[in-house]
mmCIF file of C-alpha atoms in Angstrom:
data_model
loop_
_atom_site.group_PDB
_atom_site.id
_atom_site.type_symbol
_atom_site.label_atom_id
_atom_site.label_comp_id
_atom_site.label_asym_id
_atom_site.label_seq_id
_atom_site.Cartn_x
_atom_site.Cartn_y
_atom_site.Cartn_z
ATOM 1 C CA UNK L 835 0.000 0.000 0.000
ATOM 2 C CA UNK L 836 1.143 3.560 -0.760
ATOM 3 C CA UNK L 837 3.349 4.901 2.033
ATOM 4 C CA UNK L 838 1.895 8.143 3.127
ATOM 5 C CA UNK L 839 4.754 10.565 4.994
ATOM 6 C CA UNK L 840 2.943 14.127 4.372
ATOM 7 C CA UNK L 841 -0.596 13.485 5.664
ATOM 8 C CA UNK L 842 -2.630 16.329 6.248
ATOM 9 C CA UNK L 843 -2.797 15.740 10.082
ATOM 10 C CA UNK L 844 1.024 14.631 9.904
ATOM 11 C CA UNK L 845 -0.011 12.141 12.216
ATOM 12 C CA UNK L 846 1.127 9.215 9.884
ATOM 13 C CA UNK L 847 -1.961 7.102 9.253
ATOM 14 C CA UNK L 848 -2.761 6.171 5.869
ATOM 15 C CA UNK L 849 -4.215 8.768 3.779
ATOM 16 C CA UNK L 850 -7.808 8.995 2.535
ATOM 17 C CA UNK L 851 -8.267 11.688 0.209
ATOM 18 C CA UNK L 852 -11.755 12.900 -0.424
ATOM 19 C CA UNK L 853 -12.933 13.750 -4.454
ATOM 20 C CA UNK L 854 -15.478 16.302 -5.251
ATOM 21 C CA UNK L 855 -17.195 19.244 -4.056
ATOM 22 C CA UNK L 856 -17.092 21.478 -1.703
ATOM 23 C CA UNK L 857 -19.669 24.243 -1.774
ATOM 24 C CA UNK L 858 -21.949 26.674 1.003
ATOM 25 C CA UNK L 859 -25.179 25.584 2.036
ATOM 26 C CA UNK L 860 -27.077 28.543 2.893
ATOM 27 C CA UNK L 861 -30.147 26.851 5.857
ATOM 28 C CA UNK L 862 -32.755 28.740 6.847
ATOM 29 C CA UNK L 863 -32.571 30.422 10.926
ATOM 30 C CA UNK L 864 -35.482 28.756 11.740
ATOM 31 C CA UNK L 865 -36.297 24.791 11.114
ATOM 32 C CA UNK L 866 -40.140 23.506 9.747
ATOM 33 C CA UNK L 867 -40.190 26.517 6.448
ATOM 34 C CA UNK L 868 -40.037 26.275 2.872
ATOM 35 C CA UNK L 869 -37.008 28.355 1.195
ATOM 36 C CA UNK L 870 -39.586 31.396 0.194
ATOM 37 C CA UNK L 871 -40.803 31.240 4.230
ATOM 38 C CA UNK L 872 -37.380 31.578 5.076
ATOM 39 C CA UNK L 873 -37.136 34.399 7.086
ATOM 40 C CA UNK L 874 -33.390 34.405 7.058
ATOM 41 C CA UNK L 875 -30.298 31.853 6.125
ATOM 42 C CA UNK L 876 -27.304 31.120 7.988
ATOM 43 C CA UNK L 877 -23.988 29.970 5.731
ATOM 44 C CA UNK L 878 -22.479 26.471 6.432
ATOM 45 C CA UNK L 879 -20.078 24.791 4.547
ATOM 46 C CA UNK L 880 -21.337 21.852 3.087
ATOM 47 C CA UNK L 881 -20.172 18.925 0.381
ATOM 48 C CA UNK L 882 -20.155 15.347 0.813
ATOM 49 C CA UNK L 883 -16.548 14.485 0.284
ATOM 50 C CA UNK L 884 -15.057 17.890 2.030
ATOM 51 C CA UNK L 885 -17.491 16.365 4.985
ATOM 52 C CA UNK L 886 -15.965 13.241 5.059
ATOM 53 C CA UNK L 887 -12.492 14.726 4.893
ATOM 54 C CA UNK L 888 -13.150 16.810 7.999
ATOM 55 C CA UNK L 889 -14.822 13.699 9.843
ATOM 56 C CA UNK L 890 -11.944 11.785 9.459
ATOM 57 C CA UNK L 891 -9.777 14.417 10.504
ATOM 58 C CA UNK L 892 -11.956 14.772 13.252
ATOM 59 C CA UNK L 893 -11.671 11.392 14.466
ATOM 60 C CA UNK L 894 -7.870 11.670 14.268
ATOM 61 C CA UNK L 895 -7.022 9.762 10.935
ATOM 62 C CA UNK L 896 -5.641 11.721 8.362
ATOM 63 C CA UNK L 897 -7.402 13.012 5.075
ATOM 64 C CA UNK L 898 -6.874 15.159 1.995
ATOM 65 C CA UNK L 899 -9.692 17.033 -0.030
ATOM 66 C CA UNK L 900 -8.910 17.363 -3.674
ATOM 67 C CA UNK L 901 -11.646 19.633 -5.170
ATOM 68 C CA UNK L 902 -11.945 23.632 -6.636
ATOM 69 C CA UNK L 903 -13.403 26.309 -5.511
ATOM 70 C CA UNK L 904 -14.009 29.787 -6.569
ATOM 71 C CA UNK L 905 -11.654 32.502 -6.354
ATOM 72 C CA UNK L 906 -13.419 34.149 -4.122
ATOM 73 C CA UNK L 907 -14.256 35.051 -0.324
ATOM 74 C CA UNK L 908 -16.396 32.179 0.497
ATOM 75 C CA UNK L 909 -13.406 29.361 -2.126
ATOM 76 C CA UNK L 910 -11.375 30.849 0.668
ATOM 77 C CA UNK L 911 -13.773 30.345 3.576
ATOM 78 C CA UNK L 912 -14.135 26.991 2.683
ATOM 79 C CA UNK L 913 -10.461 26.559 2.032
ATOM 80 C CA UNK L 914 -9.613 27.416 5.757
ATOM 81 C CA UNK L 915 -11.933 25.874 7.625
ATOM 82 C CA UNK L 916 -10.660 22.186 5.749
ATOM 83 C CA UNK L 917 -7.126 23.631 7.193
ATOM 84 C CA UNK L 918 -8.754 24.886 10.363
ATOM 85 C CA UNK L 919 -9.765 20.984 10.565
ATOM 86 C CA UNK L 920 -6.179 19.166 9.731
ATOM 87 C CA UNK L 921 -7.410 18.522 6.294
ATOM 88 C CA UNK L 922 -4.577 18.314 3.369
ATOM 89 C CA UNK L 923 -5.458 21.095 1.367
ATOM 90 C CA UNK L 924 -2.716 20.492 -1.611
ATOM 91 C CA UNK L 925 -5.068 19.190 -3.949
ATOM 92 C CA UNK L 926 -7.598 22.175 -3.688
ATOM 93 C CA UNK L 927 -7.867 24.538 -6.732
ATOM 94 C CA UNK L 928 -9.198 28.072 -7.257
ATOM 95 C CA UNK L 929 -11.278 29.231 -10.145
ATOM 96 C CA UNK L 930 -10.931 32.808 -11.399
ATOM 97 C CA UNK L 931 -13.669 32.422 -13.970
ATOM 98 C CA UNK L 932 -16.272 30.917 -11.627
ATOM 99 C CA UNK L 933 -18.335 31.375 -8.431
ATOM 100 C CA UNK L 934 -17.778 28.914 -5.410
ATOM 101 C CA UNK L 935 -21.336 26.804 -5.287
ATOM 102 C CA UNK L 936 -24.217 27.879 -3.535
ATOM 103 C CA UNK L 937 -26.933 25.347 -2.279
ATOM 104 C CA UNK L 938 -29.954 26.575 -0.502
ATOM 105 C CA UNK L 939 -31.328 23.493 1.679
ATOM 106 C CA UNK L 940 -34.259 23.771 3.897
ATOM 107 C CA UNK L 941 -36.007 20.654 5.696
ATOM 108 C CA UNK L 942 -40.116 21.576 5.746
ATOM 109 C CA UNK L 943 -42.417 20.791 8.223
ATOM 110 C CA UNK L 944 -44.253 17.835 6.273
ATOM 111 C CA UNK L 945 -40.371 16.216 6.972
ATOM 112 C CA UNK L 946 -39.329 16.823 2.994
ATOM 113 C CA UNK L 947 -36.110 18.338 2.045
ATOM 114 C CA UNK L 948 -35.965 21.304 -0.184
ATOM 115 C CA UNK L 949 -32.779 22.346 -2.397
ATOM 116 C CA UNK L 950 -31.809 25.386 -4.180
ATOM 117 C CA UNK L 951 -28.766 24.908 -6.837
ATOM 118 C CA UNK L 952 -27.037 27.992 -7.865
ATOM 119 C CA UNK L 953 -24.070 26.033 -9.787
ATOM 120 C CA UNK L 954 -24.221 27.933 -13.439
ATOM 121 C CA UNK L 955 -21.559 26.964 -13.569
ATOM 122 C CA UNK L 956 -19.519 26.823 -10.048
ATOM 123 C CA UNK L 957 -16.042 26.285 -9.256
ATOM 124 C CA UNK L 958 -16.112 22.693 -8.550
ATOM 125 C CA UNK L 959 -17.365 21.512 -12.317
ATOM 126 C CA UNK L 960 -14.799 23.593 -13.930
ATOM 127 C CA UNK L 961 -11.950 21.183 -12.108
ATOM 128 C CA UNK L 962 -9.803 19.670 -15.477
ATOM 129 C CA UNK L 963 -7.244 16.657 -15.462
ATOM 130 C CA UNK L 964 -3.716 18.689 -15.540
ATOM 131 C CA UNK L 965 -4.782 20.532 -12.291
ATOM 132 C CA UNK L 966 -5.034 17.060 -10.275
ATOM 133 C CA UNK L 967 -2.349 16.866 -7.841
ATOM 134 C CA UNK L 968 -1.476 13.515 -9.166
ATOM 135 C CA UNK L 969 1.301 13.181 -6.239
ATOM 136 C CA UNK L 970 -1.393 13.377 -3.809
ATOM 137 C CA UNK L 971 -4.085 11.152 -5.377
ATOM 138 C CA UNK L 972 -1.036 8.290 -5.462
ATOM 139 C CA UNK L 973 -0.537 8.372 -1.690
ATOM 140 C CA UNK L 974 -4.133 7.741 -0.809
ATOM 141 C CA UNK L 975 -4.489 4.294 1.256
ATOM 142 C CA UNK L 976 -8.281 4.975 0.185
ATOM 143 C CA UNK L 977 -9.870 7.294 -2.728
ATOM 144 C CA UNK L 978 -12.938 8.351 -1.626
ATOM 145 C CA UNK L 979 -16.112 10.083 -4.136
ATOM 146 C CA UNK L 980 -19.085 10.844 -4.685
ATOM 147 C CA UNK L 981 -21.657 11.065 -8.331
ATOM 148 C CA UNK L 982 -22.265 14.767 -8.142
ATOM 149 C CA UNK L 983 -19.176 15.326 -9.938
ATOM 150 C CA UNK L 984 -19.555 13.122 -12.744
ATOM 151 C CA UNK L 985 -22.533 15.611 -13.940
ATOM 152 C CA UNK L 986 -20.457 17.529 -16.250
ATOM 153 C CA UNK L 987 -17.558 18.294 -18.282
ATOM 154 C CA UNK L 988 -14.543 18.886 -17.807
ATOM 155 C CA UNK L 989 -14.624 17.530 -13.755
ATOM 156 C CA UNK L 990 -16.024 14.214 -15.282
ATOM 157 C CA UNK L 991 -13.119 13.550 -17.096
ATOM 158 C CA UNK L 992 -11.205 14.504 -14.289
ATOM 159 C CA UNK L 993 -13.218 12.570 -11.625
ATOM 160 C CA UNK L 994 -12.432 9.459 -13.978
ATOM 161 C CA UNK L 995 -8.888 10.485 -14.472
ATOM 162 C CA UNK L 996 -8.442 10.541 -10.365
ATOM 163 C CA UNK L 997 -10.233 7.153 -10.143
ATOM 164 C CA UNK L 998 -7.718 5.899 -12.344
ATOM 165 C CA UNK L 999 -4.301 7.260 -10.953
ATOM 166 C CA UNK L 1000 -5.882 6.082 -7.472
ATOM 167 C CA UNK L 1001 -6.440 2.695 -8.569
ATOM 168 C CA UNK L 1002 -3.166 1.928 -10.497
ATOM 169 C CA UNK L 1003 -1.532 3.214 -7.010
ATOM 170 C CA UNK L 1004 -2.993 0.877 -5.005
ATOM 171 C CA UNK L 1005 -5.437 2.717 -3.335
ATOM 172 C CA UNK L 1006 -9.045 1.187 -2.424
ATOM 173 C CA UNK L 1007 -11.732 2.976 -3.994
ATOM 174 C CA UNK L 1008 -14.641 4.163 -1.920
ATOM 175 C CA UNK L 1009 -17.786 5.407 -3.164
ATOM 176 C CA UNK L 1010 -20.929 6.897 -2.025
ATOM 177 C CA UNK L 1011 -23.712 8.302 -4.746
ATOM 178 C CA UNK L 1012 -25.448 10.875 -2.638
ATOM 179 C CA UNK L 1013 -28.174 10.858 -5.130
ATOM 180 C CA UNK L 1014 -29.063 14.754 -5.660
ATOM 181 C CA UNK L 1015 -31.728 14.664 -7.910
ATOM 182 C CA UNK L 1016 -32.079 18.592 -8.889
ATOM 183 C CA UNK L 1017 -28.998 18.624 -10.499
ATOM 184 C CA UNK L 1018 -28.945 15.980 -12.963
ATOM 185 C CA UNK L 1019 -30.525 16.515 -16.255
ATOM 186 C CA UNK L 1020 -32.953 13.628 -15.593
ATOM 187 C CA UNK L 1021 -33.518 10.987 -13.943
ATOM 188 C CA UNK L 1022 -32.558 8.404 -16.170
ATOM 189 C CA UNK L 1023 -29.537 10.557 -16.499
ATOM 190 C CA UNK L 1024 -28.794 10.618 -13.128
ATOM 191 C CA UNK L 1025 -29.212 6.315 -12.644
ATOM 192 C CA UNK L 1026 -26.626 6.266 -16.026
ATOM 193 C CA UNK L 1027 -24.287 8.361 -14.254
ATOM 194 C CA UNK L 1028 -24.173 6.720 -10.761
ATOM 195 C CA UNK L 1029 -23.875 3.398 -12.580
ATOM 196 C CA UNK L 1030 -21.689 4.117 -15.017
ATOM 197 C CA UNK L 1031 -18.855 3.728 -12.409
ATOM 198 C CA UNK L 1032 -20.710 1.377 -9.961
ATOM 199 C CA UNK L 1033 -18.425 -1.853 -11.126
ATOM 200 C CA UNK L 1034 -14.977 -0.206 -10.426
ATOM 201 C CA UNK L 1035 -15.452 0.682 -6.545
ATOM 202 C CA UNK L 1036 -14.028 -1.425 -3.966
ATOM 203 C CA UNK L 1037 -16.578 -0.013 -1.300
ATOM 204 C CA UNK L 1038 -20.074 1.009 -1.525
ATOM 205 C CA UNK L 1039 -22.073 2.956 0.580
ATOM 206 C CA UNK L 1040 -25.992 3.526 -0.193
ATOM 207 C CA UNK L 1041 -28.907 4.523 1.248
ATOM 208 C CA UNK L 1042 -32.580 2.783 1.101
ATOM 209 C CA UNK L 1043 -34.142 5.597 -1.192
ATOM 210 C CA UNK L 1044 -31.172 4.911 -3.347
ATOM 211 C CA UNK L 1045 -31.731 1.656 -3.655
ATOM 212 C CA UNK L 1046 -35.075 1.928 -4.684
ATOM 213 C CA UNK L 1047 -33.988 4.821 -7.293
ATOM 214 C CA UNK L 1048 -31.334 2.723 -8.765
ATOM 215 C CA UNK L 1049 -33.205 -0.674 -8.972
ATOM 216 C CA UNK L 1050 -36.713 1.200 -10.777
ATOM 217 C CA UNK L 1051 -39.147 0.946 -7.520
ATOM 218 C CA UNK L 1052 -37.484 -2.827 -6.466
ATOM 219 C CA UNK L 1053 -38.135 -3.239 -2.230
ATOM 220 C CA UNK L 1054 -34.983 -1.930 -0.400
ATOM 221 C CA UNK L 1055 -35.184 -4.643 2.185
ATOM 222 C CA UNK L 1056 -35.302 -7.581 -0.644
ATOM 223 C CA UNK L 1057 -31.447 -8.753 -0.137
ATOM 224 C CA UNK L 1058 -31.941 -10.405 -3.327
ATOM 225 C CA UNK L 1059 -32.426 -7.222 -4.940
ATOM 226 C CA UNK L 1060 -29.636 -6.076 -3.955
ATOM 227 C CA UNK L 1061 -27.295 -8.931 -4.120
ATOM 228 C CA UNK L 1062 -28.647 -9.847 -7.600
ATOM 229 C CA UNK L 1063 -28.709 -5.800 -9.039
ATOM 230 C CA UNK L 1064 -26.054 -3.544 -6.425
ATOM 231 C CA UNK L 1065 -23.613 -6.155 -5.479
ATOM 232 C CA UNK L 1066 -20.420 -6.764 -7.947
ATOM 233 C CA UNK L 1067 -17.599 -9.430 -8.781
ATOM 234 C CA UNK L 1068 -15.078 -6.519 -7.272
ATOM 235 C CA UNK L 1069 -16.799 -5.227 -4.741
ATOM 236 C CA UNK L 1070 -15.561 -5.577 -1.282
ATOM 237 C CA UNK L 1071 -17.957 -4.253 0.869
ATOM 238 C CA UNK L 1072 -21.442 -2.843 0.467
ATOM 239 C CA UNK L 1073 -23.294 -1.111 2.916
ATOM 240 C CA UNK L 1074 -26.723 0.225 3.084
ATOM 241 C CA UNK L 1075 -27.851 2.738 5.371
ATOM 242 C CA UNK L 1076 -31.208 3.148 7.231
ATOM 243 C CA UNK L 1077 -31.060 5.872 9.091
ATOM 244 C CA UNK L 1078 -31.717 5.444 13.271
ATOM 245 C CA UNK L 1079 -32.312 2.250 12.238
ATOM 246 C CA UNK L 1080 -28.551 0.998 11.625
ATOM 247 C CA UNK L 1081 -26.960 -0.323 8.203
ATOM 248 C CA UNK L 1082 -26.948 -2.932 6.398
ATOM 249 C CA UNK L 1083 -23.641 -4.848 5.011
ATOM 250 C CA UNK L 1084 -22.285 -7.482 2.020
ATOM 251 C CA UNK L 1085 -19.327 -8.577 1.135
ATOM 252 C CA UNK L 1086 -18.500 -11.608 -0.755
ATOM 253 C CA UNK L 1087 -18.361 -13.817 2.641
ATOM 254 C CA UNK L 1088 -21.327 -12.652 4.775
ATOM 255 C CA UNK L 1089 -23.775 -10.313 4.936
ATOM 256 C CA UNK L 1090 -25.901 -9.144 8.412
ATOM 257 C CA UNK L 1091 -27.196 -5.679 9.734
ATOM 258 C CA UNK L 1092 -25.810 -3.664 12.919
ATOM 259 C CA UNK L 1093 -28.554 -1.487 15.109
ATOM 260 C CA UNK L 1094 -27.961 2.166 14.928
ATOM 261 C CA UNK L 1095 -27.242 3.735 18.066
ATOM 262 C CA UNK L 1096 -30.025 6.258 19.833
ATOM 263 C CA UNK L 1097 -29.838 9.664 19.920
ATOM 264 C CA UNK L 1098 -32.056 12.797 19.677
ATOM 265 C CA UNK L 1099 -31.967 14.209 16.690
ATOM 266 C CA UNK L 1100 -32.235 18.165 16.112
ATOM 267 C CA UNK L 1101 -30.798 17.630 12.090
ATOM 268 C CA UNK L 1102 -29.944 14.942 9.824
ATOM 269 C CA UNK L 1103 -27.605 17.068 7.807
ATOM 270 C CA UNK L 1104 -24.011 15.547 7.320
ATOM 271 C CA UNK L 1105 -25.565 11.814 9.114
ATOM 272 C CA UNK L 1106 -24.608 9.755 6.256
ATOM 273 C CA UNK L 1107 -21.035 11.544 5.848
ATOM 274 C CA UNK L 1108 -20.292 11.274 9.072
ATOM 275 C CA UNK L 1109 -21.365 7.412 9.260
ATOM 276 C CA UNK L 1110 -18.552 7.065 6.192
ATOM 277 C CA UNK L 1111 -15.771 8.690 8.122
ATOM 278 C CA UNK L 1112 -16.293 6.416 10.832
ATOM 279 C CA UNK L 1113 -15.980 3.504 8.195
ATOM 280 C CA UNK L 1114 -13.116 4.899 6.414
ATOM 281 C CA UNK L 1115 -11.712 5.914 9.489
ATOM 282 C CA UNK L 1116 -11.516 2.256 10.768
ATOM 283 C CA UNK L 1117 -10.544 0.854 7.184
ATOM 284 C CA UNK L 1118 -7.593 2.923 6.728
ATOM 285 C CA UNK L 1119 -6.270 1.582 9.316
ATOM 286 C CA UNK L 1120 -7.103 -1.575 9.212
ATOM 287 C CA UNK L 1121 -7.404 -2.917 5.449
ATOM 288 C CA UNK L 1122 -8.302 -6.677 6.253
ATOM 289 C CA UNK L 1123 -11.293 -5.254 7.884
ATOM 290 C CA UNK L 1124 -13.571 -6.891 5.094
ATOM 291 C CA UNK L 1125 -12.417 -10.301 5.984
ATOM 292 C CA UNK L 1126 -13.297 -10.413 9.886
ATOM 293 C CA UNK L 1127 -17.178 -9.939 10.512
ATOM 294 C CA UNK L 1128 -16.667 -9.655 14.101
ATOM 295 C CA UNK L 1129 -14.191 -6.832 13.282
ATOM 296 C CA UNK L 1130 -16.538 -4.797 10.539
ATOM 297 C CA UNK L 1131 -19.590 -5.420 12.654
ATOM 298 C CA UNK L 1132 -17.755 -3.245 15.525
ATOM 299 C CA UNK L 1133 -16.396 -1.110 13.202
ATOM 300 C CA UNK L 1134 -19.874 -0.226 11.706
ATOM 301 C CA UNK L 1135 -21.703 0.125 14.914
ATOM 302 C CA UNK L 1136 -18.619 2.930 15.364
ATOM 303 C CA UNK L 1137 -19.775 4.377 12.042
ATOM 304 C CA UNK L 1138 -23.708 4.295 13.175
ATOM 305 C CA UNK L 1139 -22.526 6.123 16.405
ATOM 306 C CA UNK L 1140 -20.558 8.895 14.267
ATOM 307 C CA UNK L 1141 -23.895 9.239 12.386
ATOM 308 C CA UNK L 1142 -25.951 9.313 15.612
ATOM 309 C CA UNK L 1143 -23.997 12.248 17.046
ATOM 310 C CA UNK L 1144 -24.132 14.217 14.035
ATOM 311 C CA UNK L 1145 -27.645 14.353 14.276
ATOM 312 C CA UNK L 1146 -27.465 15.838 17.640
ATOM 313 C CA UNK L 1147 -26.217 19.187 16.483
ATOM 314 C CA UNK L 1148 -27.262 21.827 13.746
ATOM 315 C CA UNK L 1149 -25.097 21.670 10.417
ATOM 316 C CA UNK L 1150 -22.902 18.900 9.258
ATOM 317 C CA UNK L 1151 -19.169 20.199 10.263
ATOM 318 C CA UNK L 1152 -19.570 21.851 13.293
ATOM 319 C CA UNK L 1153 -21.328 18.538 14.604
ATOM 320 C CA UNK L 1154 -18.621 15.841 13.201
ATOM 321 C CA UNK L 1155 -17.586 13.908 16.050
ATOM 322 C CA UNK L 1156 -14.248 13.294 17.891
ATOM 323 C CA UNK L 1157 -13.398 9.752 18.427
ATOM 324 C CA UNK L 1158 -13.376 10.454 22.316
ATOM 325 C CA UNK L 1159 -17.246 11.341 22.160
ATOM 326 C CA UNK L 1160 -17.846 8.096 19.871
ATOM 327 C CA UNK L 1161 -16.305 5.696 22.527
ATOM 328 C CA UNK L 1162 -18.168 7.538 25.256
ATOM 329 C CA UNK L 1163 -21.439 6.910 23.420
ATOM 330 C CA UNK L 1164 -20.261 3.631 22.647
ATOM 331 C CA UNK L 1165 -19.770 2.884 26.529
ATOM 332 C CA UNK L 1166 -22.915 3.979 27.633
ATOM 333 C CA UNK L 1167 -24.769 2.123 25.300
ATOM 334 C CA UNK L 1168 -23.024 -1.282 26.239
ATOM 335 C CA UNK L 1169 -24.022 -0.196 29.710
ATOM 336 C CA UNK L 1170 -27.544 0.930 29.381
#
């Protein structure tokens, strides 16, 4: 595996870098509204992978986000609160020519969520192959991604490009879709996308609605549907998510489910990013992980309690845990 001396953290665990966006939500000040109730938005910093890249910082493994942003104040915002958080921020790249993303997100009292896309086009889709920090990509223990930036030229090339380098390095590929409907042309776009790269990932994570979205309306909880459709000749692990419920997981030698840990939840934002860095987390530093079920059982009930104390807390960075506050919530479940 890819010897990793310059890790973000400098703490000397293997490297997971983190692919794609990284962009500011904009949520309104008070919870239950739709965006035109809104009386007023508060700026967080938001994007799957740049989550996960914090959240594995957070829990003291060390992580790299490779990604662009705008040249602007809020490219830089974004830039220093990844450094503010231990994240590598070599592979991050500024875009004189085009706006850092904007996404206005609101959760509405009937429990949907509402999004607002002002990427015409951002930073982060204007990211092209010679700007990769190639260097960087080839130390990563684990290459981690998401779909969103396979939408559009030139950052699908480049997304495909990264994949690549990653892989011939050594690194295992790790992939979650985080299906965002609004900004793919179509829906039948948006399933060709996500699968158009399903067959080369090492790890899989997905949620139920995902499932369901990717399979035509098949029954999430039918393991045949997703053994026979989602699961691959390459794929080492696959893990489905259900919320408060716990996860799901496959791999070529057993499959079972692990109950999600309790907690009171004030906002779901950042959950399912969170419950990867706890995965990742573990992986990195432990590769053989797949192999032991005893071992990835513990290690995903350690993801479902990252994902139960994100929930705790408004926003999905500021409420990334530490691993100190996962064991504690660890211990008093065991004891309760």
């Amino acid at each position: 595996m890819a010897e990793n001396p310059t890790s973000g953290s400098g703490n000397g665990n293997p490297l997971v870098v983190c692919f794609g966006e990284m962009l500011i939500d904009f949520v309104p000040t008070v919870g239950g509204v739709s965006l035109a109730e809104a009386p007023a938005f508060k700026k967080a910093p938001g994007g799957a992978p740049a989550n996960v890249a914090v959240g594995i910082s957070r829990l003291g493994g060390s992580s790299a986000f490779v990604g662009k942003v705008g040249d602007d104040e809020f490219g830089y915002m974004l830039a220093d609160i990844l450094k503010q958080n231990n994240v590598d921020t070599s592979g991050v790249r500024y875009d004189s020519s085009a706006r850092t993303a904007l996404a206005f997100i609101t959760l509405r009292a009937d429990g949907e969520r509402e999004f607002l896309f002002f990427r015409h086009p951002s930073a982060d889709m204007l990211l092209r192959e010679p700007e990769l920090d190639k260097n960087l990509i080839k130390k990563a223990s684990i290459f981690h991604y998401g779909s969103i930036s396979l939408i559009s030229e030139p950052c699908k090339s480049t997304h495909l490009a990264a994949m690549k380098m990653a892989k011939e390095s050594g690194s295992i590929l790790s992939y979650d879709p985080n299906l965002r409907l609004p900004l793919w042309p179509s829906e039948d776009a948006a399933r060709e996308g996500i699968m158009s790269i399903w067959d080369q990932a090492d790890i899989i994570k997905i949620s139920e609605d995902e499932i369901t979205f990717l399979t035509g309306g098949d029954d999430h909880n039918d393991d045949n549907v997703v053994l026979e459709k989602l699961f691959h000749p390459n794929l080492k692990l696959l893990v489905v998510t259900e919320g408060s419920k716990g996860c799901r997981y496959y791999t070529k030698e057993f499959r079972g489910c692990v109950p999600g840990v309790k907690a009171k939840s004030v906002d779901t934002t950042g959950a399912g990013d969170a419950f990867v860095s706890g995965i990742l987390n573990c992986l990195a530093s432990d590769l053989s992980l797949f192999k032991d079920e005893k071992r990835l059982s513990e290690a995903l009930l350690f993801a479902n309690a990252c994902g139960a104390l994100t929930v705790t807390e408004r926003g999905a960075i500021p409420a990334l845990p530490t691993k100190e506050a996962v064991l504690k919530l660890l211990e008093s479940v065991a004891a309760s």
